[in-house]
Amino acid sequence: MTIAARVSQYLRDQSVDYQLVQHPHSHTSRESAHAAHVREDQVAKAILLKDDTGYMMAVIPASSSLDMRAVHDETGRNGLEMVPEDELGRVFPDCELGALPPLGQAYGVSTLLDSSLRRCDTVYFEAGDHEELVEMDGARFANLMSGSRSCDLSKDWP
């Protein structure tokens, strides 16, 4: 597989320059960072959440874990839970399971962005498969995510 069609189209529509970084097959964003020889804190990991209201995406560094209390405090949505992997294909039909790009807006999903990712010089994220990362300038990524709410959503791994 290659970059997801919707991701490619969205980046083109937004006139964003990017590179694709190929790497050996991986199962998680952390593994993708290691396989591509990039720092985990530069890889934007997407986590799809859901409650009775609908879907929401949280985007955090792959080096961190999601702080659900922070998500609840920011959104006021106390029933949000992580979406089971087998349900991801309904929202991201052109992506492999578990290889979600952090571009919720391209899929009609409101997005929260961890503020630490706005400070990265370079940002990487899943292209929609388990063998490529999108690489782009951090300022361009921040601009691309300007429609997303930014807050502190992550905590260090225990």
CSV table of C-alpha atoms in Angstrom, one decimal:
chain,number,residue,atom,x,y,z
A,1,MET,CA,0.0,0.0,0.0
A,2,THR,CA,1.0,3.6,-0.4
A,3,ILE,CA,-0.2,6.9,1.0
A,4,ALA,CA,-3.9,6.9,1.6
A,5,ALA,CA,-5.8,8.5,-1.2
A,6,ARG,CA,-7.7,10.9,1.0
A,7,VAL,CA,-4.5,12.0,2.8
A,8,SER,CA,-2.7,12.6,-0.5
A,9,GLN,CA,-5.7,14.6,-1.9
A,10,TYR,CA,-6.0,16.6,1.3
A,11,LEU,CA,-2.3,17.5,1.3
A,12,ARG,CA,-2.5,18.5,-2.4
A,13,ASP,CA,-5.7,20.6,-1.7
A,14,GLN,CA,-3.9,22.4,1.1
A,15,SER,CA,-0.7,22.9,-1.1
A,16,VAL,CA,1.5,21.2,1.5
A,17,ASP,CA,5.0,20.0,0.6
A,18,TYR,CA,5.9,16.7,2.1
A,19,GLN,CA,8.1,13.7,1.6
A,20,LEU,CA,7.3,10.0,2.1
A,21,VAL,CA,9.7,8.0,4.3
A,22,GLN,CA,9.6,4.3,3.7
A,23,HIS,CA,10.4,1.9,6.5
A,24,PRO,CA,10.1,-1.8,7.4
A,25,HIS,CA,6.6,-2.9,8.3
A,26,SER,CA,5.6,-1.8,11.8
A,27,HIS,CA,2.6,-2.2,14.1
A,28,THR,CA,2.6,1.0,16.1
A,29,SER,CA,3.6,4.7,15.8
A,30,ARG,CA,6.5,4.0,18.1
A,31,GLU,CA,7.7,1.1,16.0
A,32,SER,CA,7.3,3.3,12.9
A,33,ALA,CA,9.6,5.9,14.5
A,34,HIS,CA,12.3,3.3,15.2
A,35,ALA,CA,12.0,1.7,11.8
A,36,ALA,CA,12.3,5.0,10.1
A,37,HIS,CA,15.1,6.2,12.4
A,38,VAL,CA,13.3,9.3,13.6
A,39,ARG,CA,12.6,10.5,17.2
A,40,GLU,CA,9.3,9.3,18.7
A,41,ASP,CA,8.5,12.8,19.9
A,42,GLN,CA,8.4,14.0,16.3
A,43,VAL,CA,5.9,11.3,15.2
A,44,ALA,CA,2.3,12.5,15.5
A,45,LYS,CA,0.2,9.6,16.6
A,46,ALA,CA,-3.6,9.6,16.0
A,47,ILE,CA,-6.0,8.1,18.4
A,48,LEU,CA,-9.7,7.9,17.5
A,49,LEU,CA,-12.2,8.4,20.3
A,50,LYS,CA,-16.0,8.0,20.3
A,51,ASP,CA,-19.0,8.7,22.5
A,52,ASP,CA,-22.7,9.1,21.9
A,53,THR,CA,-22.0,12.4,20.2
A,54,GLY,CA,-19.7,10.9,17.6
A,55,TYR,CA,-16.0,10.6,16.8
A,56,MET,CA,-13.1,12.8,17.9
A,57,MET,CA,-9.4,12.4,17.2
A,58,ALA,CA,-6.6,13.1,19.6
A,59,VAL,CA,-3.1,13.6,18.2
A,60,ILE,CA,-0.1,13.2,20.5
A,61,PRO,CA,3.6,12.4,20.1
A,62,ALA,CA,4.3,8.7,19.7
A,63,SER,CA,6.6,9.0,22.7
A,64,SER,CA,3.7,9.7,25.0
A,65,SER,CA,0.4,8.2,26.1
A,66,LEU,CA,-3.0,9.9,25.9
A,67,ASP,CA,-4.2,11.7,29.1
A,68,MET,CA,-7.9,11.0,29.0
A,69,ARG,CA,-8.5,13.3,31.9
A,70,ALA,CA,-7.1,16.2,29.8
A,71,VAL,CA,-9.3,15.2,26.9
A,72,HIS,CA,-12.4,15.2,29.1
A,73,ASP,CA,-11.4,18.5,30.7
A,74,GLU,CA,-10.8,20.1,27.2
A,75,THR,CA,-14.0,18.8,25.6
A,76,GLY,CA,-16.4,18.3,28.4
A,77,ARG,CA,-17.2,14.9,26.8
A,78,ASN,CA,-16.8,12.5,29.7
A,79,GLY,CA,-17.9,9.4,27.8
A,80,LEU,CA,-15.2,9.4,25.2
A,81,GLU,CA,-13.4,6.0,24.8
A,82,MET,CA,-10.9,4.7,22.3
A,83,VAL,CA,-12.5,3.2,19.2
A,84,PRO,CA,-11.9,-0.6,18.8
A,85,GLU,CA,-9.5,-1.3,15.9
A,86,ASP,CA,-12.1,-3.3,14.0
A,87,GLU,CA,-14.3,-0.1,13.8
A,88,LEU,CA,-11.5,2.1,12.4
A,89,GLY,CA,-12.1,1.0,8.8
A,90,ARG,CA,-15.5,2.6,8.8
A,91,VAL,CA,-14.1,6.0,9.4
A,92,PHE,CA,-10.8,5.5,7.6
A,93,PRO,CA,-11.7,3.2,4.7
A,94,ASP,CA,-8.5,3.9,2.7
A,95,CYS,CA,-6.1,3.2,5.6
A,96,GLU,CA,-4.8,0.0,7.0
A,97,LEU,CA,-6.1,-0.8,10.5
A,98,GLY,CA,-3.9,0.9,13.1
A,99,ALA,CA,-2.2,3.2,10.6
A,100,LEU,CA,-4.3,6.3,11.1
A,101,PRO,CA,-3.0,9.6,9.8
A,102,PRO,CA,-3.6,12.5,12.2
A,103,LEU,CA,-5.6,14.5,9.7
A,104,GLY,CA,-9.0,14.1,11.2
A,105,GLN,CA,-10.2,17.1,9.2
A,106,ALA,CA,-9.6,15.1,6.0
A,107,TYR,CA,-12.1,12.5,7.2
A,108,GLY,CA,-14.6,14.9,8.8
A,109,VAL,CA,-13.5,14.2,12.4
A,110,SER,CA,-12.9,17.0,14.8
A,111,THR,CA,-9.3,16.9,16.2
A,112,LEU,CA,-7.4,17.9,19.3
A,113,LEU,CA,-3.7,18.4,18.9
A,114,ASP,CA,-1.2,18.1,21.6
A,115,SER,CA,0.5,21.5,21.9
A,116,SER,CA,4.0,19.9,22.0
A,117,LEU,CA,3.7,18.9,18.3
A,118,ARG,CA,3.4,22.6,17.3
A,119,ARG,CA,7.0,23.1,18.5
A,120,CYS,CA,8.6,20.4,16.4
A,121,ASP,CA,11.0,21.4,13.6
A,122,THR,CA,9.9,18.3,11.6
A,123,VAL,CA,6.8,16.2,12.0
A,124,TYR,CA,6.2,12.7,10.8
A,125,PHE,CA,2.9,10.8,10.7
A,126,GLU,CA,1.4,7.6,9.4
A,127,ALA,CA,0.6,7.8,5.7
A,128,GLY,CA,-2.3,5.3,6.0
A,129,ASP,CA,-0.2,2.1,5.9
A,130,HIS,CA,2.4,0.4,8.1
A,131,GLU,CA,5.4,1.1,5.8
A,132,GLU,CA,5.5,4.8,5.2
A,133,LEU,CA,5.5,8.0,7.1
A,134,VAL,CA,4.7,11.5,5.8
A,135,GLU,CA,7.5,13.9,6.7
A,136,MET,CA,6.9,17.7,6.7
A,137,ASP,CA,8.2,20.9,8.1
A,138,GLY,CA,6.9,21.5,11.6
A,139,ALA,CA,5.6,24.9,10.8
A,140,ARG,CA,3.7,23.6,7.8
A,141,PHE,CA,2.2,20.8,10.0
A,142,ALA,CA,1.2,23.4,12.6
A,143,ASN,CA,-0.5,25.5,9.8
A,144,LEU,CA,-2.2,22.4,8.4
A,145,MET,CA,-3.6,21.7,11.9
A,146,SER,CA,-4.6,25.3,12.6
A,147,GLY,CA,-8.3,24.3,12.6
A,148,SER,CA,-7.7,21.9,15.4
A,149,ARG,CA,-7.9,22.8,19.1
A,150,SER,CA,-4.5,22.7,20.7
A,151,CYS,CA,-3.9,21.7,24.3
A,152,ASP,CA,-1.8,19.5,26.6
A,153,LEU,CA,-3.1,16.0,25.9
A,154,SER,CA,-0.2,13.7,26.6
A,155,LYS,CA,1.8,12.3,29.4
A,156,ASP,CA,5.0,10.4,29.5
A,157,TRP,CA,4.8,6.6,29.3
A,158,PRO,CA,4.7,5.1,32.8
